[in-house]
N, C-alpha and C. Protein backbone atom coordinates (compact mmCIF):
# COMPACT_ATOMS: atom_id res chain seq x y z
N UNK A 1 -8.91 81.17 123.74
CA UNK A 1 -8.90 79.87 123.38
C UNK A 1 -9.69 79.00 124.22
N UNK A 2 -10.74 78.36 123.44
CA UNK A 2 -11.24 76.92 124.32
C UNK A 2 -10.05 76.02 124.52
N UNK A 3 -10.10 74.73 125.24
CA UNK A 3 -9.38 74.06 125.90
C UNK A 3 -10.27 72.93 124.56
N UNK A 4 -11.03 72.72 124.90
CA UNK A 4 -11.65 71.50 123.82
C UNK A 4 -12.98 72.36 122.83
N UNK A 5 -12.92 72.19 121.85
CA UNK A 5 -13.98 72.54 121.05
C UNK A 5 -14.45 72.13 119.79
N UNK A 6 -15.70 71.73 119.78
CA UNK A 6 -16.14 70.69 118.92
C UNK A 6 -17.18 72.08 117.71
N UNK A 7 -16.92 71.58 116.74
CA UNK A 7 -17.96 72.61 115.67
C UNK A 7 -18.49 71.56 114.66
N UNK A 8 -19.86 71.23 114.45
CA UNK A 8 -20.50 70.82 113.70
C UNK A 8 -20.27 69.42 113.67
N UNK A 9 -20.06 68.51 114.78
CA UNK A 9 -19.64 66.95 114.93
C UNK A 9 -20.74 66.52 114.69
N UNK A 10 -20.61 65.24 113.62
CA UNK A 10 -21.70 64.45 113.55
C UNK A 10 -21.13 62.69 113.27
N UNK A 11 -21.63 61.71 113.75
CA UNK A 11 -21.12 60.13 113.69
C UNK A 11 -22.52 59.67 112.96
N UNK A 12 -22.48 59.05 112.10
CA UNK A 12 -23.67 58.09 111.90
C UNK A 12 -23.19 56.38 111.57
N UNK A 13 -24.13 55.64 112.02
CA UNK A 13 -24.05 54.37 111.86
C UNK A 13 -25.12 53.90 110.73
N UNK A 14 -24.59 54.01 109.35
CA UNK A 14 -25.64 53.42 108.11
C UNK A 14 -26.21 54.68 108.02
N UNK A 15 -27.92 54.37 108.64
CA UNK A 15 -28.79 55.54 108.36
C UNK A 15 -28.87 56.16 109.84
N UNK A 16 -28.51 55.88 110.88
CA UNK A 16 -28.78 55.88 112.29
C UNK A 16 -27.53 56.88 112.55
N UNK A 17 -28.23 58.14 112.72
CA UNK A 17 -27.37 59.41 113.17
C UNK A 17 -27.50 59.49 114.85
N UNK A 18 -26.03 58.88 115.34
CA UNK A 18 -26.08 58.63 116.89
C UNK A 18 -25.65 59.88 117.48
N UNK A 19 -24.87 61.22 116.22
CA UNK A 19 -25.13 62.29 117.01
C UNK A 19 -24.63 63.16 115.83
N UNK A 20 -25.07 64.40 115.77
CA UNK A 20 -25.56 64.95 114.51
C UNK A 20 -25.52 66.46 114.59
N UNK A 21 -24.54 67.05 113.98
CA UNK A 21 -24.01 68.60 114.45
C UNK A 21 -23.89 68.80 115.79
N UNK A 22 -23.24 68.58 116.82
CA UNK A 22 -22.93 68.85 117.91
C UNK A 22 -21.81 70.01 117.99
N UNK A 23 -21.76 71.14 118.85
CA UNK A 23 -21.03 72.48 118.64
C UNK A 23 -21.09 72.46 120.31
N UNK A 24 -19.52 72.56 120.68
CA UNK A 24 -19.83 73.54 122.29
C UNK A 24 -18.00 73.75 122.49
N UNK A 25 -18.00 74.31 123.12
CA UNK A 25 -16.30 74.99 123.87
C UNK A 25 -16.21 74.99 124.86
N UNK A 26 -15.08 74.04 125.75
CA UNK A 26 -14.86 73.83 127.36
C UNK A 26 -13.68 74.93 127.62
N UNK A 27 -13.62 75.62 128.23
CA UNK A 27 -12.61 76.43 128.71
C UNK A 27 -11.92 75.61 129.98
N UNK A 28 -10.72 76.24 130.15
CA UNK A 28 -9.71 75.40 130.89
C UNK A 28 -10.20 75.93 132.26
N UNK A 29 -10.34 74.78 133.59
CA UNK A 29 -10.81 75.22 134.06
C UNK A 29 -12.91 74.91 134.66
N UNK A 30 -13.07 75.04 133.52
CA UNK A 30 -14.65 74.67 133.76
C UNK A 30 -14.66 73.74 133.71
N UNK A 31 -16.01 73.06 134.47
CA UNK A 31 -17.07 72.29 134.31
C UNK A 31 -17.85 71.74 133.97
N UNK A 32 -17.77 70.96 132.93
CA UNK A 32 -18.99 71.02 131.71
C UNK A 32 -19.05 69.34 131.56
N UNK A 33 -20.88 69.52 131.60
CA UNK A 33 -21.20 68.31 131.59
C UNK A 33 -22.06 67.74 130.49
N UNK A 34 -22.30 66.64 130.36
CA UNK A 34 -23.17 65.59 128.69
C UNK A 34 -24.23 64.98 129.87
N UNK A 35 -25.43 65.25 129.36
CA UNK A 35 -26.37 63.99 129.84
C UNK A 35 -27.06 64.07 129.14
N UNK A 36 -27.92 63.12 129.11
CA UNK A 36 -29.19 62.26 128.25
C UNK A 36 -29.64 60.90 128.62
N UNK A 37 -30.72 60.63 128.26
CA UNK A 37 -31.05 59.24 128.53
C UNK A 37 -30.59 57.94 127.57
N UNK A 38 -30.76 57.01 127.77
CA UNK A 38 -29.95 55.74 127.11
C UNK A 38 -30.04 56.15 125.55
N UNK A 39 -29.27 55.54 125.28
CA UNK A 39 -29.01 55.52 123.69
C UNK A 39 -29.01 57.19 122.79
N UNK A 40 -29.29 57.98 123.36
CA UNK A 40 -29.06 59.90 122.99
C UNK A 40 -27.59 60.18 122.50
N UNK A 41 -26.47 59.08 122.16
CA UNK A 41 -25.26 59.64 122.05
C UNK A 41 -24.18 59.84 122.87
N UNK A 42 -24.66 59.56 124.29
CA UNK A 42 -23.33 60.57 124.75
C UNK A 42 -22.05 59.41 124.94
N UNK A 43 -22.06 57.98 125.01
CA UNK A 43 -20.98 57.53 124.87
C UNK A 43 -20.26 57.56 123.44
N UNK A 44 -20.77 57.81 122.51
CA UNK A 44 -20.72 57.86 120.59
C UNK A 44 -20.13 59.16 120.76
N UNK A 45 -20.05 60.53 121.15
CA UNK A 45 -19.84 61.60 121.42
C UNK A 45 -18.40 61.40 122.04
N UNK A 46 -18.15 60.50 123.34
CA UNK A 46 -17.04 60.31 124.10
C UNK A 46 -15.75 59.86 122.99
N UNK A 47 -16.48 58.84 122.47
CA UNK A 47 -15.61 57.88 121.51
C UNK A 47 -15.22 58.83 120.43
N UNK A 48 -16.13 60.13 119.95
CA UNK A 48 -15.49 60.40 118.91
C UNK A 48 -14.31 61.28 119.21
N UNK A 49 -14.47 62.32 120.53
CA UNK A 49 -13.71 63.04 121.06
C UNK A 49 -12.36 62.37 121.15
N UNK A 50 -12.30 61.63 121.88
CA UNK A 50 -10.81 60.71 121.88
C UNK A 50 -10.56 59.71 120.77
N UNK A 51 -11.31 59.70 119.94
CA UNK A 51 -10.39 58.97 118.46
C UNK A 51 -10.73 57.51 119.21
N UNK A 52 -10.95 57.21 120.18
CA UNK A 52 -11.48 55.65 120.53
C UNK A 52 -12.35 55.14 120.41
N UNK A 53 -13.46 54.42 119.55
CA UNK A 53 -12.23 53.71 118.55
C UNK A 53 -12.67 54.42 117.23
N UNK A 54 -13.15 55.49 117.26
CA UNK A 54 -13.31 56.03 116.44
C UNK A 54 -13.19 57.92 116.28
N UNK A 55 -13.34 58.11 114.54
CA UNK A 55 -13.84 59.74 114.84
C UNK A 55 -15.17 60.08 114.42
N UNK A 56 -15.32 61.30 114.22
CA UNK A 56 -16.14 61.59 113.40
C UNK A 56 -16.52 61.60 112.07
N UNK A 57 -17.70 61.60 111.53
CA UNK A 57 -17.86 61.49 110.18
C UNK A 57 -17.34 62.92 109.66
N UNK A 58 -18.24 63.85 110.38
CA UNK A 58 -18.24 65.58 109.69
C UNK A 58 -17.92 66.14 110.99
N UNK A 59 -17.23 67.36 110.80
CA UNK A 59 -16.88 68.46 111.82
C UNK A 59 -15.64 68.41 112.06
N UNK A 60 -15.27 69.27 113.21
CA UNK A 60 -13.72 69.26 113.53
C UNK A 60 -14.11 69.34 114.85
N UNK A 61 -12.78 68.83 115.54
CA UNK A 61 -12.82 68.77 117.12
C UNK A 61 -11.20 69.46 117.34
N UNK A 62 -10.99 70.29 118.16
CA UNK A 62 -9.65 71.12 118.91
C UNK A 62 -9.85 71.09 120.03
N UNK A 63 -8.21 70.35 120.10
CA UNK A 63 -7.95 70.15 122.17
C UNK A 63 -6.71 71.42 122.06
N UNK A 64 -6.87 72.18 122.87
CA UNK A 64 -6.04 73.12 123.06
C UNK A 64 -5.09 73.80 121.92
N UNK A 65 -6.45 73.95 120.84
CA UNK A 65 -5.67 74.86 119.88
C UNK A 65 -5.32 74.01 118.36
N UNK A 66 -5.28 72.57 118.78
CA UNK A 66 -4.99 71.71 117.56
C UNK A 66 -5.87 70.77 116.89
N UNK A 67 -6.19 70.83 115.73
CA UNK A 67 -7.02 69.78 115.39
C UNK A 67 -6.75 68.19 115.63
N UNK A 68 -7.64 67.58 116.26
CA UNK A 68 -7.31 66.35 116.40
C UNK A 68 -8.11 65.51 115.16
N UNK A 69 -8.30 65.92 114.60
CA UNK A 69 -9.55 64.63 113.64
C UNK A 69 -8.28 64.00 113.00
N UNK A 70 -9.07 62.52 112.93
CA UNK A 70 -7.95 61.92 112.53
C UNK A 70 -6.66 61.11 113.31
N UNK A 71 -7.06 61.60 114.34
CA UNK A 71 -5.22 61.03 114.93
C UNK A 71 -5.95 59.93 115.80
N UNK A 72 -4.98 58.91 116.21
CA UNK A 72 -5.28 57.89 116.72
C UNK A 72 -5.62 57.89 117.95
N UNK A 73 -6.73 57.13 119.07
CA UNK A 73 -6.56 57.49 120.46
C UNK A 73 -5.22 57.63 121.14
N UNK A 74 -4.14 56.66 121.03
CA UNK A 74 -2.56 56.78 121.73
C UNK A 74 -2.50 58.92 121.12
N UNK A 75 -2.39 58.85 120.36
CA UNK A 75 -1.85 60.40 120.13
C UNK A 75 -2.57 61.58 120.64
N UNK A 76 -4.12 61.27 120.18
CA UNK A 76 -4.93 62.05 121.40
C UNK A 76 -4.48 62.32 122.58
N UNK A 77 -4.35 60.59 123.18
CA UNK A 77 -3.98 60.44 124.72
C UNK A 77 -2.64 61.52 125.05
N UNK A 78 -1.72 60.92 124.46
CA UNK A 78 -0.30 61.70 124.20
C UNK A 78 -0.39 63.22 124.60
N UNK A 79 -1.47 64.00 123.94
CA UNK A 79 -1.73 65.24 124.11
C UNK A 79 -2.00 65.96 125.29
N UNK A 80 -2.20 64.71 126.11
CA UNK A 80 -3.48 65.18 127.29
C UNK A 80 -4.85 65.10 127.53
N UNK A 81 -5.31 64.54 126.10
CA UNK A 81 -6.88 64.34 126.57
C UNK A 81 -7.16 62.43 126.23
N UNK A 82 -7.70 62.13 127.54
CA UNK A 82 -8.17 60.85 127.70
C UNK A 82 -9.41 60.69 128.62
N UNK A 83 -9.93 59.31 128.17
CA UNK A 83 -10.73 58.91 128.78
C UNK A 83 -10.73 57.47 129.99
N UNK A 84 -11.58 57.31 130.60
CA UNK A 84 -11.79 56.52 131.49
C UNK A 84 -13.30 55.63 131.48
N UNK A 85 -13.48 53.89 131.79
CA UNK A 85 -14.84 53.38 131.39
C UNK A 85 -15.01 53.33 133.16
N UNK A 86 -16.75 53.53 133.29
CA UNK A 86 -17.32 53.53 134.15
C UNK A 86 -17.03 51.69 134.57
N UNK A 87 -16.32 51.29 135.33
CA UNK A 87 -16.65 49.64 135.58
C UNK A 87 -16.19 49.39 136.46
N UNK A 88 -17.47 48.62 137.51
CA UNK A 88 -17.10 48.45 138.71
C UNK A 88 -16.10 47.66 139.07
N UNK A 89 -15.79 46.32 137.96
CA UNK A 89 -14.62 45.34 138.43
C UNK A 89 -13.84 45.44 137.24
N UNK A 90 -12.55 45.93 137.17
CA UNK A 90 -11.98 46.39 136.23
C UNK A 90 -10.68 45.38 136.34
N UNK A 91 -10.63 44.53 137.10
CA UNK A 91 -9.33 43.45 137.42
C UNK A 91 -10.00 42.80 138.28
N UNK A 92 -9.91 41.35 137.81
CA UNK A 92 -9.80 40.16 138.74
C UNK A 92 -9.17 39.91 140.02
N UNK A 93 -8.15 40.31 139.95
CA UNK A 93 -7.55 39.94 140.83
C UNK A 93 -6.35 40.76 140.85
N UNK A 94 -5.53 41.42 142.01
CA UNK A 94 -4.20 42.40 141.79
C UNK A 94 -3.00 41.57 143.03
N UNK A 95 -2.29 41.25 142.41
CA UNK A 95 -0.66 41.04 143.64
C UNK A 95 0.16 41.92 143.59
């Protein structure tokens, strides 16, 4: 059983298809990359997978065998699937 599985996942914003029919499986311990030019839907795909701030319009996402479509980002994170953002300065200062 795959740790993460996407089956025919899509997301549109009006007439713009940001992600269209994406399917893949990631096995436990596997290193898997997503590559593409700016505007190709990489960030939208990660948003869909993590439920932050939205899920897919169509398709199925399973994490560790559990369907996570429609779950909140918090609920998905509690299952062990989370993301981080690439920021050079996340904090103005620390004490």
